Short mmCIF file of C-alpha atoms and ligand atoms in Angstrom, two decimals:
data_model
loop_
_atom_site.label_atom_id
_atom_site.label_comp_id
_atom_site.label_asym_id
_atom_site.label_seq_id
_atom_site.Cartn_x
_atom_site.Cartn_y
_atom_site.Cartn_z
CA UNK A 15 2.03 -35.95 4.45
CA UNK A 16 0.00 -33.08 5.89
CA UNK A 17 -3.75 -33.43 5.86
CA UNK A 18 -6.23 -30.66 5.19
CA UNK A 19 -9.95 -30.87 5.76
CA UNK A 20 -11.92 -28.68 3.38
CA UNK A 21 -15.36 -27.57 4.62
CA UNK A 22 -17.16 -25.48 2.00
CA UNK A 23 -20.27 -24.92 4.16
CA UNK A 24 -23.14 -22.69 3.05
CA UNK A 25 -23.99 -19.71 0.88
CA UNK A 26 -20.97 -18.51 -1.08
CA UNK A 27 -18.79 -21.00 0.84
CA UNK A 28 -18.62 -23.64 -1.93
CA UNK A 29 -17.75 -21.08 -4.66
CA UNK A 30 -14.96 -19.35 -2.79
CA UNK A 31 -13.53 -22.59 -1.44
CA UNK A 32 -13.37 -23.98 -4.98
CA UNK A 33 -11.00 -21.13 -5.91
CA UNK A 34 -8.88 -21.71 -2.79
CA UNK A 35 -8.62 -25.39 -3.70
CA UNK A 36 -7.07 -24.35 -7.03
CA UNK A 37 -4.40 -22.65 -4.95
CA UNK A 38 -3.99 -25.78 -2.81
CA UNK A 39 -3.28 -27.72 -6.03
CA UNK A 40 -0.62 -25.17 -6.88
CA UNK A 41 0.89 -25.61 -3.41
CA UNK A 42 1.05 -29.38 -3.93
CA UNK A 43 2.63 -28.88 -7.35
CA UNK A 44 5.33 -26.81 -5.62
CA UNK A 45 6.35 -30.00 -3.82
CA UNK A 46 4.70 -29.53 -0.43
CA UNK A 47 3.34 -32.90 0.71
CA UNK A 48 -0.32 -32.11 1.33
CA UNK A 49 -3.56 -33.92 0.69
CA UNK A 50 -7.12 -32.85 1.32
CA UNK A 51 -10.61 -34.21 1.65
CA UNK A 52 -14.00 -32.53 1.91
CA UNK A 53 -16.46 -32.65 4.77
CA UNK A 54 -19.86 -31.35 5.76
CA UNK A 55 -20.55 -28.48 8.14
CA UNK A 56 -23.25 -25.91 8.84
CA UNK A 57 -26.60 -25.85 7.12
CA UNK A 58 -25.33 -28.16 4.40
CA UNK A 59 -24.49 -30.73 7.07
CA UNK A 60 -27.81 -30.20 8.84
CA UNK A 61 -29.72 -30.83 5.62
CA UNK A 62 -27.91 -34.11 5.04
CA UNK A 63 -27.49 -35.45 8.56
CA UNK A 64 -29.68 -33.42 10.93
CA UNK A 65 -26.62 -31.99 12.66
CA UNK A 66 -24.59 -28.86 11.77
CA UNK A 67 -21.48 -30.70 12.96
CA UNK A 68 -21.73 -34.44 12.30
CA UNK A 69 -19.50 -36.62 14.44
CA UNK A 70 -17.64 -37.67 11.31
CA UNK A 71 -16.71 -34.08 10.48
CA UNK A 72 -15.31 -33.49 13.95
CA UNK A 73 -13.27 -36.70 13.66
CA UNK A 74 -11.97 -35.65 10.24
CA UNK A 75 -11.05 -32.24 11.67
CA UNK A 76 -9.21 -33.73 14.64
CA UNK A 77 -7.21 -35.97 12.33
CA UNK A 78 -6.24 -33.06 10.05
CA UNK A 79 -3.33 -30.66 10.42
CA UNK A 80 -5.51 -27.83 9.21
CA UNK A 81 -9.10 -27.07 8.28
CA UNK A 82 -10.12 -24.70 5.49
CA UNK A 83 -13.65 -23.43 6.02
CA UNK A 84 -15.83 -21.38 3.66
CA UNK A 85 -18.77 -20.00 5.62
CA UNK A 86 -21.84 -21.24 7.43
CA UNK A 87 -25.40 -20.03 7.86
CA UNK A 88 -28.24 -18.49 5.91
CA UNK A 89 -31.90 -17.48 6.20
CA UNK A 90 -33.01 -20.98 5.32
CA UNK A 91 -31.82 -22.27 8.71
CA UNK A 92 -32.73 -19.27 10.88
CA UNK A 93 -36.03 -20.79 12.04
CA UNK A 94 -34.18 -23.82 13.47
CA UNK A 95 -33.60 -24.28 17.17
CA UNK A 96 -30.37 -22.54 18.25
CA UNK A 97 -28.86 -25.93 19.18
CA UNK A 98 -28.79 -27.09 15.54
CA UNK A 99 -28.26 -23.83 13.70
CA UNK A 100 -25.33 -23.73 11.27
CA UNK A 101 -23.38 -21.43 13.61
CA UNK A 102 -23.30 -24.27 16.15
CA UNK A 103 -21.19 -26.21 13.65
CA UNK A 104 -18.60 -23.46 13.71
CA UNK A 105 -18.68 -23.10 17.49
CA UNK A 106 -18.44 -26.89 17.86
CA UNK A 107 -15.33 -27.01 15.69
CA UNK A 108 -13.75 -24.20 17.70
CA UNK A 109 -14.36 -25.89 21.03
CA UNK A 110 -13.89 -29.47 19.75
CA UNK A 111 -10.43 -28.65 18.43
CA UNK A 112 -9.69 -26.26 21.29
CA UNK A 113 -8.98 -23.41 18.87
CA UNK A 114 -8.59 -20.77 21.53
CA UNK A 115 -6.52 -18.24 19.59
CA UNK A 116 -8.22 -16.39 16.77
CA UNK A 117 -6.00 -14.14 14.65
CA UNK A 118 -7.90 -11.58 12.63
CA UNK A 119 -5.78 -9.21 10.59
CA UNK A 120 -7.26 -5.96 9.31
CA UNK A 121 -5.00 -4.76 6.54
CA UNK A 122 -5.70 -1.97 4.13
CA UNK A 123 -4.41 -2.87 0.70
CA UNK A 124 -2.95 0.28 -0.86
CA UNK A 125 -4.75 -0.58 -4.11
CA UNK A 126 -8.06 -0.40 -2.24
CA UNK A 127 -7.50 2.73 -0.14
CA UNK A 128 -10.59 4.35 -1.68
CA UNK A 129 -12.83 1.45 -0.62
CA UNK A 130 -12.93 2.47 3.04
CA UNK A 131 -15.78 4.62 4.30
CA UNK A 132 -13.18 6.48 6.36
CA UNK A 133 -10.94 9.17 4.91
CA UNK A 134 -7.85 7.77 3.17
CA UNK A 135 -5.55 9.78 5.47
CA UNK A 136 -7.08 8.04 8.51
CA UNK A 137 -6.75 4.49 7.20
CA UNK A 138 -3.87 4.44 4.73
CA UNK A 139 -1.24 1.97 5.81
CA UNK A 140 -3.60 0.36 8.33
CA UNK A 141 -2.30 -2.97 9.61
CA UNK A 142 -3.92 -4.25 12.80
CA UNK A 143 -3.95 -7.76 14.20
CA UNK A 144 -6.80 -8.66 16.52
CA UNK A 145 -6.10 -11.64 18.75
CA UNK A 146 -9.50 -12.81 19.94
CA UNK A 147 -10.01 -15.46 22.62
CA UNK A 148 -12.24 -18.02 20.92
CA UNK A 149 -13.23 -20.91 23.17
CA UNK A 150 -14.20 -19.23 26.42
CA UNK A 151 -15.94 -16.22 27.85
CA UNK A 152 -19.64 -15.54 27.50
CA UNK A 153 -19.91 -17.64 24.33
CA UNK A 154 -19.33 -20.84 26.28
CA UNK A 155 -19.80 -19.96 29.94
CA UNK A 156 -22.20 -21.98 32.09
CA UNK A 157 -24.88 -21.62 33.31
CA UNK A 158 -26.78 -20.28 30.35
CA UNK A 159 -30.31 -20.43 29.09
CA UNK A 160 -33.78 -19.01 29.51
CA UNK A 161 -35.66 -19.82 32.70
CA UNK A 162 -39.07 -19.01 34.06
CA UNK A 163 -39.19 -17.10 37.33
CA UNK A 164 -41.70 -17.72 40.09
CA UNK A 165 -43.86 -14.86 38.87
CA UNK A 166 -44.07 -16.55 35.45
CA UNK A 167 -41.79 -14.06 33.74
CA UNK A 168 -38.96 -15.52 31.64
CA UNK A 169 -35.34 -14.51 32.17
CA UNK A 170 -32.42 -15.06 29.83
CA UNK A 171 -28.91 -15.48 31.22
CA UNK A 172 -25.34 -16.15 30.12
CA UNK A 173 -22.12 -16.30 32.07
CA UNK A 174 -18.91 -14.40 31.42
CA UNK A 175 -16.14 -16.53 32.86
CA UNK A 176 -12.37 -16.72 32.30
CA UNK A 177 -9.88 -18.70 34.34
CA UNK A 178 -6.37 -17.30 34.85
CA UNK A 179 -4.89 -20.01 32.64
CA UNK A 180 -7.29 -19.20 29.80
CA UNK A 181 -6.33 -15.54 29.98
CA UNK A 182 -2.66 -16.36 30.20
CA UNK A 183 -2.57 -18.64 27.15
CA UNK A 184 -4.30 -16.12 24.88
CA UNK A 185 -2.05 -13.45 26.38
CA UNK A 186 1.05 -15.40 25.39
CA UNK A 187 -0.13 -15.72 21.80
CA UNK A 188 -0.81 -11.99 21.72
CA UNK A 189 2.54 -10.96 23.22
CA UNK A 190 4.36 -13.26 20.81
CA UNK A 191 2.38 -11.87 17.90
CA UNK A 192 3.22 -8.32 18.95
CA UNK A 193 6.89 -9.26 19.31
CA UNK A 194 6.98 -10.39 15.65
CA UNK A 195 5.26 -7.18 14.55
CA UNK A 196 5.72 -3.66 15.91
CA UNK A 197 5.95 -4.57 19.56
CA UNK A 198 2.77 -2.86 20.74
CA UNK A 199 -0.08 -4.73 22.40
CA UNK A 200 -3.37 -3.21 23.54
CA UNK A 201 -5.48 -5.38 25.84
CA UNK A 202 -9.17 -4.50 25.63
CA UNK A 203 -11.48 -5.13 28.58
CA UNK A 204 -14.28 -3.65 30.65
CA UNK A 205 -12.39 -3.73 33.90
CA UNK A 206 -14.31 -0.74 35.27
CA UNK A 207 -17.50 -2.82 35.42
CA UNK A 208 -16.83 -6.54 35.00
CA UNK A 209 -14.79 -8.44 37.62
CA UNK A 210 -13.97 -11.10 35.07
CA UNK A 211 -12.17 -8.59 32.89
CA UNK A 212 -10.57 -6.96 35.91
CA UNK A 213 -8.84 -10.31 36.33
CA UNK A 214 -8.10 -10.28 32.59
CA UNK A 215 -6.28 -6.96 32.99
CA UNK A 216 -4.35 -8.19 36.02
CA UNK A 217 -3.16 -11.37 34.28
CA UNK A 218 -2.08 -9.44 31.17
CA UNK A 219 -0.15 -7.01 33.35
CA UNK A 220 1.71 -9.79 35.15
CA UNK A 221 2.46 -11.54 31.86
CA UNK A 222 3.99 -8.36 30.44
CA UNK A 223 7.04 -8.83 32.68
CA UNK A 224 8.05 -11.77 30.44
CA UNK A 225 7.93 -9.61 27.33
CA UNK A 226 10.01 -6.53 28.08
CA UNK A 227 10.29 -5.86 24.34
CA UNK A 228 6.50 -5.47 24.02
CA UNK A 229 4.75 -2.32 25.16
CA UNK A 230 1.44 -3.26 26.82
CA UNK A 231 -1.46 -0.84 27.14
CA UNK A 232 -5.04 -1.34 28.34
CA UNK A 233 -8.24 0.12 26.99
CA UNK A 234 -11.92 -0.19 27.88
CA UNK A 235 -13.91 -1.71 25.08
CA UNK A 236 -16.20 1.27 24.53
CA UNK A 237 -13.19 3.53 24.11
CA UNK A 238 -11.51 0.96 21.85
CA UNK A 239 -14.57 0.92 19.58
CA UNK A 240 -14.33 4.69 19.35
CA UNK A 241 -10.55 4.83 18.88
CA UNK A 242 -10.81 2.30 16.04
CA UNK A 243 -12.78 4.76 13.95
CA UNK A 244 -11.07 7.88 15.26
CA UNK A 245 -7.42 6.93 14.86
CA UNK A 246 -7.07 3.25 13.98
CA UNK A 247 -3.39 3.37 13.17
CA UNK A 248 -2.55 3.78 16.87
CA UNK A 249 -3.12 0.00 17.14
CA UNK A 250 -0.66 -2.76 16.32
CA UNK A 251 -1.97 -5.87 18.10
CA UNK A 252 -5.21 -5.97 20.08
CA UNK A 253 -5.98 -8.84 22.48
CA UNK A 254 -9.46 -9.27 23.85
CA UNK A 255 -12.25 -11.59 24.97
CA UNK A 256 -14.43 -13.73 22.75
CA UNK A 257 -17.38 -11.35 22.52
CA UNK A 258 -15.47 -8.06 22.46
CA UNK A 259 -13.27 -9.60 19.76
CA UNK A 260 -16.30 -10.60 17.73
CA UNK A 261 -17.54 -7.03 17.70
CA UNK A 262 -14.23 -5.18 17.33
CA UNK A 263 -13.03 -7.47 14.54
CA UNK A 264 -16.06 -6.63 12.41
CA UNK A 265 -15.44 -2.96 13.07
CA UNK A 266 -11.75 -3.28 12.20
CA UNK A 267 -12.53 -5.25 9.05
CA UNK A 268 -14.90 -2.55 7.87
CA UNK A 269 -12.17 0.09 8.28
CA UNK A 270 -10.44 -1.55 5.36
CA UNK A 271 -13.60 -1.31 3.28
CA UNK A 272 -12.96 -4.75 1.93
CA UNK A 273 -14.12 -7.43 4.29
CA UNK A 274 -14.00 -9.72 1.26
CA UNK A 275 -10.20 -9.53 1.47
CA UNK A 276 -9.62 -10.58 5.04
CA UNK A 277 -8.57 -14.07 6.17
CA UNK A 278 -8.41 -15.47 9.68
CA UNK A 279 -6.77 -18.25 11.63
CA UNK A 280 -7.97 -20.10 14.72
CA UNK A 281 -5.23 -22.04 16.44
CA UNK A 282 -4.83 -24.51 19.25
CA UNK A 283 -1.82 -25.34 21.37
CA UNK A 284 -0.66 -28.03 18.94
CA UNK A 285 -0.47 -25.65 15.98
CA UNK A 286 -3.54 -27.20 14.41
CA UNK A 287 -5.64 -24.51 12.85
CA UNK A 288 -8.88 -23.65 11.17
CA UNK A 289 -8.64 -21.02 8.44
CA UNK A 290 -11.56 -19.08 7.10
CA UNK A 291 -12.46 -15.78 5.52
CA UNK A 292 -13.79 -13.19 7.97
CA UNK A 293 -16.87 -12.46 5.88
CA UNK A 294 -19.93 -14.67 6.21
CA UNK A 295 -21.95 -16.82 3.85
CA UNK A 296 -23.53 -13.87 1.95
CA UNK A 297 -26.67 -15.80 0.98
CA UNK A 298 -27.90 -12.89 -1.16
CA UNK A 299 -25.17 -13.45 -3.74
CA UNK A 300 -24.67 -17.19 -3.32
CA UNK A 301 -24.44 -19.23 -6.50
CA UNK A 302 -24.07 -16.20 -8.72
CA UNK A 303 -20.32 -16.26 -9.18
CA UNK A 304 -19.99 -12.75 -7.73
CA UNK A 305 -18.27 -13.50 -4.41
CA UNK A 306 -14.71 -12.41 -3.75
CA UNK A 307 -12.51 -15.50 -3.27
CA UNK A 308 -9.45 -13.54 -2.12
CA UNK A 309 -10.10 -13.80 1.63
CA UNK A 310 -10.30 -17.58 1.31
CA UNK A 311 -7.19 -17.68 -0.85
CA UNK A 312 -5.40 -15.53 1.73
CA UNK A 313 -6.64 -17.97 4.38
CA UNK A 314 -4.67 -20.66 2.56
CA UNK A 315 -1.62 -18.41 2.91
CA UNK A 316 -2.25 -18.12 6.67
CA UNK A 317 -2.57 -21.91 6.83
CA UNK A 318 0.79 -22.35 5.14
CA UNK A 319 2.37 -19.97 7.60
CA UNK A 320 0.78 -21.14 10.86
CA UNK A 321 0.09 -24.88 10.41
CA UNK A 322 2.12 -26.16 7.47
CA UNK A 323 5.49 -24.50 8.02
CA UNK A 324 5.67 -23.11 4.52
CA UNK A 325 6.02 -19.34 4.98
CA UNK A 326 7.70 -18.83 1.60
CA UNK A 327 4.75 -20.30 -0.27
CA UNK A 328 2.47 -18.17 1.90
CA UNK A 329 4.39 -15.07 0.85
CA UNK A 330 4.08 -15.99 -2.81
CA UNK A 331 0.31 -16.33 -2.54
CA UNK A 332 0.06 -12.94 -0.83
CA UNK A 333 2.22 -11.41 -3.55
CA UNK A 334 0.07 -12.99 -6.25
CA UNK A 335 -3.04 -11.43 -4.69
CA UNK A 336 -1.26 -8.06 -4.70
CA UNK A 337 -0.40 -8.47 -8.37
CA UNK A 338 -3.96 -9.29 -9.32
CA UNK A 339 -5.09 -6.11 -7.56
CA UNK A 340 -2.35 -4.20 -9.38
CA UNK A 341 -3.75 -5.54 -12.64
CA UNK A 342 -6.99 -3.75 -11.75
CA UNK A 343 -9.11 -6.88 -11.37
CA UNK A 344 -11.96 -6.45 -8.89
CA UNK A 345 -14.94 -8.49 -7.78
CA UNK A 346 -18.11 -6.40 -7.31
CA UNK A 347 -17.54 -5.90 -3.55
CA UNK A 348 -14.30 -4.00 -4.20
CA UNK A 349 -15.15 -2.55 -7.61
CA UNK A 350 -13.93 0.96 -8.31
CA UNK A 351 -13.94 3.32 -11.27
CA UNK A 352 -11.49 2.35 -13.98
CA UNK A 353 -11.05 -1.22 -12.73
CA UNK A 354 -12.10 -4.40 -14.50
CA UNK A 355 -14.95 -6.26 -12.84
CA UNK A 356 -14.52 -10.03 -12.65
CA UNK A 357 -16.40 -12.94 -11.13
CA UNK A 358 -15.37 -15.46 -8.51
CA UNK A 359 -13.75 -18.02 -10.83
CA UNK A 360 -12.09 -15.38 -12.98
CA UNK A 361 -10.51 -13.87 -9.88
CA UNK A 362 -9.30 -17.29 -8.71
CA UNK A 363 -7.86 -18.03 -12.14
CA UNK A 364 -6.08 -14.68 -12.17
CA UNK A 365 -4.39 -15.48 -8.85
CA UNK A 366 -3.35 -18.84 -10.22
CA UNK A 367 -1.97 -17.24 -13.37
CA UNK A 368 0.02 -14.80 -11.23
CA UNK A 369 1.38 -17.70 -9.18
CA UNK A 370 2.39 -19.69 -12.25
CA UNK A 371 4.01 -16.72 -13.90
CA UNK A 372 6.30 -16.04 -10.96
C1 IPM B 577 -17.50 -14.74 13.79
C2 IPM B 577 -18.98 -14.97 13.70
C3 IPM B 577 -19.34 -16.08 14.67
C4 IPM B 577 -19.02 -15.59 16.06
C5 IPM B 577 -20.80 -16.55 14.56
C6 IPM B 577 -21.15 -16.97 13.16
C7 IPM B 577 -21.07 -17.67 15.53
O1 IPM B 577 -19.67 -13.79 13.95
O2 IPM B 577 -16.73 -15.69 13.52
O3 IPM B 577 -17.11 -13.62 14.10
O4 IPM B 577 -19.82 -14.90 16.68
O5 IPM B 577 -17.94 -15.91 16.54
MG1 MG B 578 -18.42 -12.07 14.12
#
């Protein structure tokens, strides 16, 4: 029996996760031995326990084969000290489970080609996979903090640090990902300025010898940010550091014009994973039944593929999402002329209907 921990979190998290749970029920009905339980994370956890990541949640997550997360955060918790903000719950899960490999696909659905702010001819057929290092770099490096200098002035500081083994393990995931796709890997760094990423480039280059079927290239992050809007289809797989990946993955998601469609996976060495939509908690529309549940539903598909060894079921979910788009159903975030606007639950039900009718 495979165990899933479901963490709805904050904002639109509970609504979109509820639709994904309908899909989990379908998966179970297909005969896959899964069970799930719910846990607390983020602001919701802080409100109940005083911590955005209660010990119990971390234990539940460690005992699970996979975690399905909605979203965390919202204006309500912004005044809190950074150490107990909802985002700390997410970062604590990443480091507590050692989820060092973050896969963030940016796919343009042909049905939604008009949704991008870029010209259709620039983005049509877009299919990029960003492999972001997730448990190291400047997000976690020590020392960090704000200190007071002798002259009384305060100084903030963080540390960008990567060991060779940290670079190598994310590199392996990226090369293997590229091997299963179109065989092109672009490593993004700032090796012209930062020693740490000079080492990053060196380790990636050495690693490439083990993957003769993958073509490795290197790009500085500023250029990569520009190339992503200039000619995004030049990219197949991108591998980069925690912070560069944070920034570039938002940029790549926006190229598709439908951040509400994009799932993600965060994996450790044991194949355990946390799966979540790329979009955030969208507090402005929370509780209104307007949120797009498709990214969370597609996160279930990624979970089936990467942690539950059920790629066929994953494929069926992805097909069902495609069929719902073909039917012209759209939540407000992807609404277009001539389509039929639906709410969160209606969209989830439509995916379920497509699954059942297949
Ligand atoms: C993301 C988010 C997080 C990050 C925040 C919420 C801590 O932006 O998953 O991209 O910076 O990693
Ligand atoms: Mg981000």
